[in-house]
XYZ file of C-alpha atoms in Angstrom:
384
model
C -35.745 31.509 39.834
C -38.967 29.329 40.066
C -39.531 30.669 43.591
C -39.115 34.284 42.401
C -41.496 33.872 39.533
C -44.116 32.347 41.958
C -43.587 35.220 44.300
C -44.113 37.823 41.551
C -47.384 36.252 40.360
C -48.756 36.116 43.955
C -47.668 39.593 44.639
C -49.550 41.125 41.758
C -52.666 39.249 42.797
C -52.520 40.106 46.491
C -51.644 43.737 45.984
C -54.373 44.204 43.571
C -56.985 43.087 46.020
C -55.320 45.104 48.786
C -55.578 48.312 46.794
C -59.365 48.119 47.181
C -59.045 48.595 50.863
C -56.986 51.725 50.969
C -60.057 54.028 51.244
C -61.107 52.192 54.387
C -57.539 52.436 55.846
C -57.450 56.122 55.143
C -60.856 56.627 56.637
C -59.745 55.193 59.917
C -56.522 57.128 60.010
C -58.619 60.290 59.595
C -60.952 59.414 62.474
C -63.965 58.695 60.102
C -63.889 54.900 60.290
C -65.313 52.706 62.910
C -63.035 51.271 65.622
C -63.913 47.793 64.476
C -61.726 48.156 61.444
C -58.575 48.704 63.508
C -55.886 45.965 63.377
C -56.424 45.405 67.081
C -60.217 44.996 66.867
C -59.955 42.615 63.818
C -57.231 40.553 65.427
C -59.171 40.180 68.665
C -61.917 38.414 66.690
C -59.618 35.401 66.293
C -57.749 35.873 69.719
C -54.636 37.290 67.985
C -52.960 40.398 69.560
C -51.484 42.835 66.962
C -48.727 44.972 68.220
C -45.970 47.462 67.424
C -42.558 48.509 68.843
C -42.924 51.956 70.468
C -40.514 54.898 70.793
C -41.789 55.818 74.349
C -40.372 59.469 73.917
C -42.931 60.187 71.123
C -45.973 59.072 73.169
C -48.122 62.086 74.129
C -45.858 64.778 72.316
C -46.637 63.448 68.832
C -50.456 63.170 68.476
C -50.562 61.380 65.148
C -48.053 58.866 66.372
C -49.811 58.524 69.768
C -53.239 58.013 68.090
C -52.057 55.153 65.816
C -50.338 53.321 68.691
C -53.543 53.600 70.979
C -55.982 52.910 68.163
C -54.497 50.266 66.079
C -52.552 47.875 68.398
C -53.429 45.664 71.242
C -49.813 45.039 72.388
C -46.768 47.220 72.624
C -43.132 46.444 72.718
C -40.577 48.777 74.261
C -38.289 49.564 71.284
C -35.395 50.645 73.530
C -36.861 51.829 76.792
C -36.365 48.396 78.491
C -32.872 47.566 77.159
C -29.986 47.520 79.637
C -28.296 50.767 78.652
C -31.614 52.587 79.033
C -32.664 51.153 82.458
C -29.076 51.235 84.104
C -26.884 53.766 82.512
C -24.709 53.913 85.462
C -24.005 50.905 87.603
C -26.399 50.352 90.305
C -28.526 53.392 89.324
C -31.739 52.602 87.529
C -33.784 54.862 85.442
C -37.306 53.253 84.694
C -38.852 56.572 83.535
C -39.430 55.733 79.891
C -40.329 52.203 80.505
C -42.824 53.025 83.141
C -44.415 55.670 80.823
C -44.936 52.956 78.302
C -46.525 50.651 80.720
C -48.833 53.207 82.014
C -49.816 54.084 78.361
C -50.495 50.461 77.661
C -52.713 49.976 80.737
C -54.638 53.102 79.804
C -55.402 51.691 76.401
C -56.104 48.131 77.237
C -52.744 46.894 75.724
C -50.609 44.064 76.796
C -46.725 44.708 76.974
C -43.923 42.836 75.488
C -40.566 43.415 77.486
C -37.468 43.591 75.251
C -34.914 42.357 76.127
C -33.128 40.853 79.129
C -29.972 39.279 77.613
C -28.543 40.616 74.407
C -25.080 41.377 73.082
C -25.972 44.920 71.981
C -27.113 48.137 73.728
C -25.195 47.274 76.825
C -24.281 50.035 79.198
C -20.657 51.282 78.654
C -19.832 50.611 82.251
C -20.389 46.908 81.712
C -18.603 46.474 78.340
C -15.724 48.562 79.448
C -15.342 46.638 82.825
C -15.350 43.350 80.916
C -12.789 44.598 78.369
C -10.361 45.906 80.885
C -10.672 43.036 83.269
C -12.197 44.970 86.265
C -15.263 42.831 85.791
C -14.466 39.084 85.882
C -16.590 36.428 84.301
C -17.806 35.315 87.697
C -18.756 38.871 88.472
C -20.312 39.266 85.137
C -22.614 36.328 85.879
C -23.645 37.932 89.151
C -24.274 41.215 87.475
C -26.416 39.601 84.807
C -28.404 37.620 87.473
C -29.103 40.932 89.434
C -30.081 42.710 86.340
C -32.558 40.122 85.161
C -34.020 39.764 88.642
C -34.333 43.483 89.219
C -35.869 44.347 85.871
C -38.499 41.491 85.858
C -39.215 42.080 89.511
C -39.771 45.893 88.630
C -42.348 44.975 85.936
C -43.865 41.883 87.730
C -47.462 41.586 86.811
C -47.166 44.215 84.161
C -45.367 42.572 81.282
C -47.167 39.811 79.290
C -44.189 38.430 77.267
C -40.457 38.826 77.925
C -37.814 38.419 75.142
C -35.590 36.870 77.774
C -32.643 35.848 75.525
C -32.092 37.677 72.247
C -29.933 36.535 69.144
C -27.426 34.159 70.548
C -27.429 31.550 67.773
C -25.112 31.837 64.873
C -26.090 32.856 61.343
C -24.645 31.222 58.260
C -21.841 33.833 58.258
C -20.887 33.473 61.938
C -18.901 30.861 63.837
C -21.280 28.217 65.430
C -20.433 26.217 68.451
C -21.479 22.464 68.181
C -24.890 23.463 69.786
C -25.390 26.145 67.080
C -24.736 29.076 69.590
C -22.653 31.850 68.253
C -19.102 31.282 69.641
C -18.453 35.110 69.429
C -21.587 36.212 71.243
C -20.644 38.359 74.168
C -22.529 36.360 76.717
C -21.662 32.831 75.272
C -17.924 33.740 75.096
C -17.825 34.794 78.718
C -20.413 32.582 80.418
C -20.956 29.471 78.217
C -24.001 27.839 76.879
C -25.534 27.203 80.294
C -26.271 30.823 80.777
C -29.171 30.579 78.464
C -31.168 28.316 80.674
C -30.090 30.099 83.784
C -31.501 33.383 82.495
C -35.011 31.775 81.814
C -34.743 30.353 85.432
C -33.990 33.754 86.960
C -36.729 35.395 84.979
C -39.339 32.948 85.874
C -38.495 33.053 89.617
C -38.926 36.842 89.327
C -42.307 36.719 87.687
C -43.773 33.131 87.359
C -46.775 34.228 85.423
C -44.911 36.091 82.554
C -44.409 34.275 79.275
C -40.702 33.891 78.573
C -39.509 33.831 75.020
C -36.351 33.053 73.000
C -36.129 35.791 70.365
C -34.185 35.686 67.122
C -34.052 36.408 63.221
C -33.524 33.911 60.350
C -35.020 31.011 62.367
C -37.810 30.204 59.956
C -35.540 29.894 56.762
C -35.319 33.601 55.703
C -31.705 33.237 54.762
C -32.489 30.334 52.377
C -31.534 27.522 54.885
C -33.037 25.861 57.937
C -29.782 25.409 59.638
C -30.489 28.128 62.165
C -34.002 27.038 62.702
C -32.768 23.405 63.423
C -30.188 24.616 65.854
C -32.668 26.706 67.865
C -35.149 23.811 67.693
C -32.804 21.171 69.073
C -31.424 23.472 71.723
C -34.775 24.620 73.023
C -36.155 21.099 72.846
C -33.266 20.061 75.184
C -33.983 22.989 77.500
C -37.660 21.923 77.831
C -36.542 18.257 78.504
C -34.303 19.734 81.346
C -37.376 21.563 82.802
C -36.129 25.009 81.843
C -39.131 27.409 81.895
C -39.166 28.669 78.362
C -42.614 29.320 77.171
C -42.118 30.323 73.469
C -40.247 31.380 70.430
C -40.190 34.924 68.936
C -39.613 34.892 65.301
C -38.635 38.388 64.326
C -39.683 38.525 60.683
C -37.351 40.945 59.292
C -37.645 40.638 55.489
C -36.079 42.201 52.391
C -37.934 42.300 48.935
C -34.654 41.630 47.152
C -34.446 38.204 48.598
C -36.962 35.279 48.187
C -39.257 34.388 51.007
C -40.530 30.810 51.469
C -43.733 31.398 53.263
C -44.484 27.585 53.326
C -41.275 26.836 55.168
C -41.844 29.882 57.487
C -45.230 28.488 58.508
C -43.926 24.950 58.787
C -41.163 26.061 61.061
C -43.522 28.083 63.300
C -45.747 24.954 63.566
C -42.643 22.848 64.482
C -41.872 25.228 67.301
C -45.638 25.038 68.312
C -45.561 21.218 68.273
C -42.863 21.332 70.876
C -45.522 22.688 73.258
C -44.247 26.234 72.845
C -46.111 29.481 72.036
C -44.838 31.401 69.077
C -44.963 35.067 68.251
C -43.928 37.260 65.238
C -42.080 39.923 67.188
C -40.308 42.423 64.800
C -42.026 42.188 61.517
C -40.991 44.698 58.701
C -40.315 44.392 54.870
C -37.693 46.628 53.600
C -36.830 47.498 50.101
C -34.562 50.002 48.132
C -35.567 53.625 48.225
C -34.734 56.876 46.728
C -33.466 58.483 50.140
C -33.869 57.948 53.742
C -36.286 61.033 54.144
C -38.890 60.321 51.487
C -38.432 56.610 51.269
C -40.010 56.095 47.848
C -39.364 52.601 46.502
C -36.952 52.754 43.457
C -38.540 49.582 41.909
C -42.296 49.852 41.243
C -42.603 46.114 41.915
C -41.569 46.638 45.447
C -44.956 48.481 46.193
C -46.534 44.984 45.408
C -43.917 42.890 47.167
C -43.914 44.662 50.342
C -47.643 44.229 51.165
C -47.544 40.656 49.948
C -44.768 39.640 52.116
C -46.287 41.355 55.183
C -49.442 39.332 54.288
C -47.625 36.079 54.130
C -46.043 36.784 57.560
C -49.324 37.397 59.032
C -51.196 34.545 57.537
C -48.518 32.061 58.543
C -49.083 33.167 62.081
C -52.854 32.983 61.753
C -52.553 29.354 60.464
C -50.532 28.225 63.446
C -52.792 28.017 66.509
C -49.931 28.487 68.850
C -49.152 31.957 67.341
C -50.360 34.494 69.883
C -49.213 37.769 68.721
C -47.931 39.586 65.539
C -45.897 42.736 66.179
C -44.583 45.143 63.490
C -41.138 46.647 64.487
C -42.024 50.308 64.456
C -45.055 52.563 63.807
C -44.023 54.465 60.669
C -41.174 54.900 58.099
C -40.178 58.155 59.356
C -39.155 56.655 62.704
C -37.768 53.339 61.439
C -34.443 51.664 62.261
C -33.989 50.453 58.604
C -32.538 53.466 56.865
C -29.791 53.821 59.475
C -28.950 50.098 59.352
C -29.290 49.261 55.770
C -27.957 51.804 53.391
C -30.221 52.621 50.539
C -33.231 50.876 52.064
C -36.409 51.706 53.941
C -40.141 51.663 53.370
C -40.379 48.681 55.835
C -43.485 49.605 57.907
C -47.332 49.843 57.756
C -47.351 53.630 57.695
C -45.370 55.927 55.392
C -43.056 58.877 56.465
C -46.160 61.127 56.705
C -48.007 58.694 59.100
C -50.338 57.681 56.265
C -51.384 54.080 55.919
C -49.795 52.062 53.121
C -51.152 49.252 51.078
C -49.425 46.941 53.495
C -51.802 48.153 56.207
C -54.943 47.660 54.274
C -53.712 44.174 53.175
C -53.186 43.095 56.844
C -56.661 44.588 57.578
C -58.058 42.394 54.881
C -56.218 39.241 56.138
C -57.500 39.827 59.588
C -61.076 40.589 58.529
C -61.250 37.373 56.397
C -60.023 35.318 59.461
C -62.343 37.001 61.986
C -64.071 34.525 64.305
C -61.716 31.710 63.555
C -61.221 29.965 66.956
C -57.548 29.335 66.633
C -55.727 31.430 69.163
C -55.433 31.925 72.836
C -53.702 34.984 74.431
C -51.639 32.838 76.838
């Protein structure tokens, strides 16, 4: 309860200040503000890239969406276009169309690209999961197929992708079954190929593109679930990989928050710093702050305090990154609430992003704008 009271006080203070900046945010969105007020321009003044996950299918056809992506962000992540089911829907037949479109867009607008993701248990092509389930793909064959997939995808985008989320979400949460090393014993890849596959995938990706930054990406690894157990498991595992010479360059902390839970911003920053102290770069890769809403279409918060909590927690995520010199990018998981993954995943929740369902900037946007403006010129970051 003490933590929640502290949060409420700081929320009110931070949100009150943020409200003063709404006119500036609206002015930019309407094209009347200077480009130096964009998130990407303000972040560049401290060497920090500000990014978003992008639905490649909306680029070009949705002007409002496209203008925000181009104008506000200096790095883009393929929300789905680089996932395995998208790039190889049929075995041995690649479709790079959507992913290539995003890469071209990024080059045209001076943006770096985050590749997402090479090894994950979700959004796998049905030919792969069916083959494993019915035994027509053995574990030995599965390893070879994964090796080929990683090599082919990284090679296709060689020199075009700044960071890769190489391995995604293989560690156990508090409600899952951990192995002795903290990996999720029920994860598709760990179950079939064992713990050693993690290091192998990093080696394969590095061989395919030695200049790309290679990240391990996960959620709840900076204490968001109220415990540091998952952080410690990832920290120990990655430290061992580094000692073995595995080419892992950084940690992606996803940053998915929910206003109904407490958020220990000090522990979050300390955990980011601990990863940085291992010699790793860190990045906030999938930030959003969800809350309960009236319906998935309008996404109006049902609790008035949530309108203060959402920008406050976004601000704490960004400031924690700003205060860790190894933090090289801060990415929001989606452009606006009308195209967010949240309502379809968390029943009754939404309102998680910087722009509302009508593509209008919210208080969270102007709060981040203020945070970036205040830190402008601080020589704390390098882009890697």
